[in-house]
Amino acid sequence: MPRDRETLRRVFLEELPACSLVRAAWFGGSDATDRTDRWSDVDLYVLVQPGRTEDYCERQECWLERVAPVLRRYRLPEPTAHGARQEFIQFEGLPEEHMLDVCVLESFDPGAWIGVARHGTPQVIHDPESLLLEPVVDRDALTERLQARRATLGSTFPLFLHLAPKAARRGLPIEAQACYHSFVLRPLVELLRLRYCPQRHDYGLRYLEQDLPAEAYAELLALAWPTGIEALPRDCELASELFWRTMAQLERDGIRFPAPLA
């Protein structure tokens, strides 16, 4: 029988509800945002009983043996920034894209892990305690934090904008490209996110085709791939124009969130 991401998902759909160590479990990523295609990996989140992470992971290893032998894996050094044990696993005989990205948690802050506006609708596998409820977000506190970030971008963007064209004029294409990405493109994207999708203000360059209006995305796309070192200074000028136009819109309209916000 062909093995693919559905083979991997099926194992957890069968085993997790019957595991006494598990308080809640869900699929996130493309399964939660309705973006699944033939290249999608499997994003799994498992909330276990306190102190039982190692016990759960031992059982998980037994379940994975039913899928295929492990080809390669990497576990994030702990403690992780998000507090969960996270591991990436690829399997022999499965397309490399069908990697398992699994987070095992012992404590659960809904605002950090679920919420339709940020993460999509979790595909619930097991939740007998009704833990996976839409979190309540303090809009006022978040707005204040994002307004402060907008002000910071307004100070730092013009300060470092010159670095990319300077490197280009010196004939340093690799350095120029690195500076363009770090000091022009990324802050521009962050500001566009504050304008159009503040709930995902920290998502960087991912999902922009979904998060930005078509016109804004097209304008950004034209700036994302400088055609050469000679064109880079002009691209910086165009990026600066878009940045300050977006800044003016934010100053006029403020931070606007979708509903529900999470």
CSV table of C-alpha atoms in Angstrom, one decimal:
chain,number,residue,atom,x,y,z
A,1,MET,CA,0.0,0.0,0.0
A,2,PRO,CA,1.4,3.4,-0.9
A,3,ARG,CA,2.6,5.4,2.1
A,4,ASP,CA,2.1,9.1,2.3
A,5,ARG,CA,1.0,11.9,4.8
A,6,GLU,CA,-2.4,10.3,5.2
A,7,THR,CA,-0.7,7.1,6.4
A,8,LEU,CA,1.1,9.2,9.0
A,9,ARG,CA,-2.1,11.0,10.0
A,10,ARG,CA,-4.1,7.8,10.3
A,11,VAL,CA,-1.8,6.4,12.9
A,12,PHE,CA,-2.3,9.3,15.2
A,13,LEU,CA,-6.1,9.5,14.6
A,14,GLU,CA,-6.2,5.9,15.7
A,15,GLU,CA,-3.9,5.9,18.7
A,16,LEU,CA,-4.1,9.3,20.3
A,17,PRO,CA,-7.7,9.1,21.5
A,18,ALA,CA,-7.0,5.8,23.3
A,19,CYS,CA,-3.8,7.0,25.0
A,20,SER,CA,-4.3,7.8,28.7
A,21,LEU,CA,-1.2,10.1,28.7
A,22,VAL,CA,-2.8,12.5,26.2
A,23,ARG,CA,-5.1,15.4,27.4
A,24,ALA,CA,-5.6,16.9,23.9
A,25,ALA,CA,-4.2,16.6,20.4
A,26,TRP,CA,-4.7,18.3,17.1
A,27,PHE,CA,-3.4,18.8,13.6
A,28,GLY,CA,-2.3,22.3,12.8
A,29,GLY,CA,-0.5,23.8,9.8
A,30,SER,CA,-2.0,23.2,6.4
A,31,ASP,CA,-4.7,20.9,7.9
A,32,ALA,CA,-5.9,23.9,10.1
A,33,THR,CA,-5.7,26.5,7.3
A,34,ASP,CA,-7.2,24.4,4.5
A,35,ARG,CA,-4.0,24.7,2.5
A,36,THR,CA,-3.1,21.0,2.3
A,37,ASP,CA,-1.6,19.9,-1.0
A,38,ARG,CA,0.7,17.1,-2.1
A,39,TRP,CA,3.8,18.8,-0.6
A,40,SER,CA,2.3,19.4,2.9
A,41,ASP,CA,4.0,18.0,6.0
A,42,VAL,CA,2.1,16.9,9.1
A,43,ASP,CA,2.0,19.4,12.0
A,44,LEU,CA,1.0,17.6,15.1
A,45,TYR,CA,0.4,19.0,18.6
A,46,VAL,CA,0.0,16.8,21.7
A,47,LEU,CA,-0.8,18.0,25.2
A,48,VAL,CA,0.3,15.3,27.7
A,49,GLN,CA,-0.2,14.8,31.4
A,50,PRO,CA,2.4,16.7,33.5
A,51,GLY,CA,5.7,14.9,33.7
A,52,ARG,CA,4.8,12.3,31.1
A,53,THR,CA,6.5,13.6,28.0
A,54,GLU,CA,9.1,10.8,27.9
A,55,ASP,CA,6.5,8.2,28.5
A,56,TYR,CA,4.4,9.6,25.7
A,57,CYS,CA,7.3,9.8,23.3
A,58,GLU,CA,8.1,6.1,23.9
A,59,ARG,CA,4.7,5.2,22.8
A,60,GLN,CA,4.9,7.5,19.8
A,61,GLU,CA,8.0,5.7,18.7
A,62,CYS,CA,6.1,2.4,18.7
A,63,TRP,CA,3.3,4.0,16.6
A,64,LEU,CA,5.8,5.4,14.1
A,65,GLU,CA,7.3,2.0,13.5
A,66,ARG,CA,4.0,1.1,11.9
A,67,VAL,CA,4.5,3.8,9.3
A,68,ALA,CA,8.1,3.3,8.1
A,69,PRO,CA,11.7,3.3,9.4
A,70,VAL,CA,12.9,6.7,10.4
A,71,LEU,CA,15.2,8.2,7.8
A,72,ARG,CA,16.4,11.3,9.6
A,73,ARG,CA,15.3,13.4,12.6
A,74,TYR,CA,16.1,16.5,14.5
A,75,ARG,CA,15.0,17.5,18.0
A,76,LEU,CA,15.2,21.1,19.0
A,77,PRO,CA,17.6,21.8,21.9
A,78,GLU,CA,15.7,22.3,25.2
A,79,PRO,CA,14.4,24.4,26.7
A,80,THR,CA,12.8,25.6,23.5
A,81,ALA,CA,11.5,29.2,23.1
A,82,HIS,CA,7.9,27.9,23.1
A,83,GLY,CA,8.4,25.5,26.0
A,84,ALA,CA,7.4,22.3,24.0
A,85,ARG,CA,9.4,19.4,23.0
A,86,GLN,CA,9.6,19.7,19.2
A,87,GLU,CA,11.0,17.2,16.7
A,88,PHE,CA,11.1,16.9,12.9
A,89,ILE,CA,11.1,13.4,11.4
A,90,GLN,CA,11.4,12.0,7.9
A,91,PHE,CA,10.6,8.4,7.0
A,92,GLU,CA,12.0,5.9,4.5
A,93,GLY,CA,9.6,5.4,1.6
A,94,LEU,CA,7.6,8.6,2.2
A,95,PRO,CA,8.2,11.7,0.2
A,96,GLU,CA,10.6,14.0,2.1
A,97,GLU,CA,7.9,16.7,2.1
A,98,HIS,CA,5.7,14.4,4.2
A,99,MET,CA,7.8,15.2,7.3
A,100,LEU,CA,6.3,14.9,10.8
A,101,ASP,CA,6.7,18.2,12.8
A,102,VAL,CA,5.5,17.2,16.3
A,103,CYS,CA,5.3,19.4,19.4
A,104,VAL,CA,4.7,17.7,22.8
A,105,LEU,CA,3.4,20.0,25.5
A,106,GLU,CA,2.9,19.6,29.2
A,107,SER,CA,1.3,23.0,29.8
A,108,PHE,CA,-1.0,24.9,27.5
A,109,ASP,CA,-1.6,28.5,26.8
A,110,PRO,CA,-4.4,28.6,24.1
A,111,GLY,CA,-3.3,32.1,22.9
A,112,ALA,CA,0.2,30.7,22.0
A,113,TRP,CA,-1.0,27.6,20.2
A,114,ILE,CA,-4.5,28.0,18.7
A,115,GLY,CA,-6.7,30.8,17.4
A,116,VAL,CA,-8.4,30.9,14.1
A,117,ALA,CA,-7.0,34.3,13.0
A,118,ARG,CA,-3.4,33.3,13.6
A,119,HIS,CA,-3.3,29.5,13.2
A,120,GLY,CA,-6.5,28.5,11.4
A,121,THR,CA,-9.1,26.1,12.8
A,122,PRO,CA,-7.4,23.2,14.7
A,123,GLN,CA,-8.3,19.8,13.3
A,124,VAL,CA,-9.1,18.2,16.7
A,125,ILE,CA,-8.0,14.6,17.3
A,126,HIS,CA,-8.7,14.3,21.0
A,127,ASP,CA,-10.1,16.9,23.5
A,128,PRO,CA,-12.2,15.3,26.2
A,129,GLU,CA,-11.6,18.3,28.6
A,130,SER,CA,-12.7,20.9,26.0
A,131,LEU,CA,-9.3,22.6,26.2
A,132,LEU,CA,-9.1,23.7,22.5
A,133,LEU,CA,-11.4,26.7,22.7
A,134,GLU,CA,-10.9,30.0,20.9
A,135,PRO,CA,-8.7,32.1,23.2
A,136,VAL,CA,-9.6,35.6,24.4
A,137,VAL,CA,-7.1,38.2,23.2
A,138,ASP,CA,-6.5,41.6,25.0
A,139,ARG,CA,-6.9,43.8,21.9
A,140,ASP,CA,-5.9,47.0,23.8
A,141,ALA,CA,-2.6,45.5,25.1
A,142,LEU,CA,-1.8,44.0,21.7
A,143,THR,CA,-2.6,47.2,19.9
A,144,GLU,CA,-0.3,49.1,22.2
A,145,ARG,CA,2.5,46.7,21.6
A,146,LEU,CA,2.1,46.8,17.8
A,147,GLN,CA,1.9,50.6,17.7
A,148,ALA,CA,5.2,50.6,19.6
A,149,ARG,CA,6.6,48.2,17.0
A,150,ARG,CA,5.4,50.5,14.2
A,151,ALA,CA,7.2,53.4,15.8
A,152,THR,CA,10.4,51.3,16.0
A,153,LEU,CA,10.2,50.4,12.3
A,154,GLY,CA,9.7,54.1,11.5
A,155,SER,CA,13.0,54.8,13.2
A,156,THR,CA,15.1,51.9,12.1
A,157,PHE,CA,14.0,51.5,8.4
A,158,PRO,CA,15.5,54.9,7.3
A,159,LEU,CA,18.5,54.4,9.5
A,160,PHE,CA,19.6,51.2,7.8
A,161,LEU,CA,18.1,51.6,4.3
A,162,HIS,CA,21.4,52.9,2.9
A,163,LEU,CA,23.3,49.7,3.6
A,164,ALA,CA,22.0,47.7,0.6
A,165,PRO,CA,22.6,50.3,-2.1
A,166,LYS,CA,26.0,51.1,-0.5
A,167,ALA,CA,27.1,47.5,-0.9
A,168,ALA,CA,25.8,47.5,-4.5
A,169,ARG,CA,27.7,50.6,-5.4
A,170,ARG,CA,30.8,49.0,-3.9
A,171,GLY,CA,30.4,46.0,-6.3
A,172,LEU,CA,29.5,43.5,-3.4
A,173,PRO,CA,26.5,41.6,-4.8
A,174,ILE,CA,26.2,39.0,-2.0
A,175,GLU,CA,26.5,41.6,0.8
A,176,ALA,CA,24.1,43.9,-1.1
A,177,GLN,CA,21.5,41.1,-1.4
A,178,ALA,CA,21.9,40.2,2.3
A,179,CYS,CA,21.4,43.8,3.4
A,180,TYR,CA,18.4,44.2,1.1
A,181,HIS,CA,16.7,41.2,2.6
A,182,SER,CA,17.5,42.1,6.2
A,183,PHE,CA,17.1,45.9,6.2
A,184,VAL,CA,14.7,46.6,3.4
A,185,LEU,CA,12.5,43.6,2.5
A,186,ARG,CA,11.8,42.2,6.0
A,187,PRO,CA,10.9,45.5,7.7
A,188,LEU,CA,8.7,46.3,4.7
A,189,VAL,CA,6.9,43.0,5.1
A,190,GLU,CA,6.5,43.5,8.8
A,191,LEU,CA,4.9,46.9,8.2
A,192,LEU,CA,2.6,45.6,5.5
A,193,ARG,CA,1.5,42.9,8.0
A,194,LEU,CA,0.7,45.6,10.6
A,195,ARG,CA,-1.4,47.2,8.0
A,196,TYR,CA,-3.3,44.3,6.6
A,197,CYS,CA,-2.9,41.3,9.0
A,198,PRO,CA,-1.7,42.5,12.4
A,199,GLN,CA,-2.9,39.2,14.0
A,200,ARG,CA,0.0,37.6,12.1
A,201,HIS,CA,2.4,40.5,12.4
A,202,ASP,CA,5.3,38.1,13.3
A,203,TYR,CA,4.9,35.6,10.5
A,204,GLY,CA,7.6,37.1,8.3
A,205,LEU,CA,7.7,36.1,4.6
A,206,ARG,CA,5.4,33.1,4.9
A,207,TYR,CA,1.7,33.0,3.8
A,208,LEU,CA,1.9,36.5,2.3
A,209,GLU,CA,-0.1,35.5,-0.8
A,210,GLN,CA,-3.0,34.8,1.6
A,211,ASP,CA,-2.4,37.5,4.2
A,212,LEU,CA,-2.0,40.6,1.9
A,213,PRO,CA,-4.5,42.0,-0.6
A,214,ALA,CA,-3.7,41.1,-4.2
A,215,GLU,CA,-2.6,44.6,-5.1
A,216,ALA,CA,-0.2,44.9,-2.1
A,217,TYR,CA,1.1,41.4,-2.7
A,218,ALA,CA,1.8,42.1,-6.4
A,219,GLU,CA,3.7,45.3,-5.5
A,220,LEU,CA,5.8,43.4,-2.9
A,221,LEU,CA,6.4,40.6,-5.3
A,222,ALA,CA,7.9,43.0,-7.8
A,223,LEU,CA,10.4,44.0,-5.1
A,224,ALA,CA,11.2,40.6,-3.7
A,225,TRP,CA,13.6,39.5,-6.5
A,226,PRO,CA,16.1,42.2,-7.5
A,227,THR,CA,17.1,41.7,-11.1
A,228,GLY,CA,20.7,42.4,-10.4
A,229,ILE,CA,23.2,44.6,-8.5
A,230,GLU,CA,22.6,47.5,-10.9
A,231,ALA,CA,18.8,47.5,-10.2
A,232,LEU,CA,19.1,47.1,-6.4
A,233,PRO,CA,19.4,50.9,-5.5
A,234,ARG,CA,16.2,51.6,-7.5
A,235,ASP,CA,14.5,48.7,-5.8
A,236,CYS,CA,15.4,50.2,-2.5
A,237,GLU,CA,13.8,53.5,-3.6
A,238,LEU,CA,10.6,51.7,-4.6
A,239,ALA,CA,10.5,49.8,-1.4
A,240,SER,CA,11.0,53.0,0.6
A,241,GLU,CA,8.1,54.6,-1.3
A,242,LEU,CA,5.8,51.6,-0.4
A,243,PHE,CA,7.1,51.6,3.2
A,244,TRP,CA,6.2,55.3,3.9
A,245,ARG,CA,2.9,55.0,2.0
A,246,THR,CA,2.0,52.1,4.3
A,247,MET,CA,3.2,54.0,7.4
A,248,ALA,CA,1.0,56.9,6.5
A,249,GLN,CA,-2.0,54.6,6.2
A,250,LEU,CA,-1.3,53.1,9.6
A,251,GLU,CA,-0.9,56.5,11.2
A,252,ARG,CA,-4.3,57.5,9.7
A,253,ASP,CA,-6.3,54.4,10.3
A,254,GLY,CA,-4.5,52.7,13.2
A,255,ILE,CA,-4.2,49.0,13.8
A,256,ARG,CA,-7.2,47.1,12.6
A,257,PHE,CA,-7.9,43.5,13.6
A,258,PRO,CA,-10.2,40.9,12.0
A,259,ALA,CA,-12.9,39.2,14.1
A,260,PRO,CA,-12.5,36.9,15.8
A,261,LEU,CA,-9.0,37.8,16.8
A,262,ALA,CA,-6.8,35.1,18.3
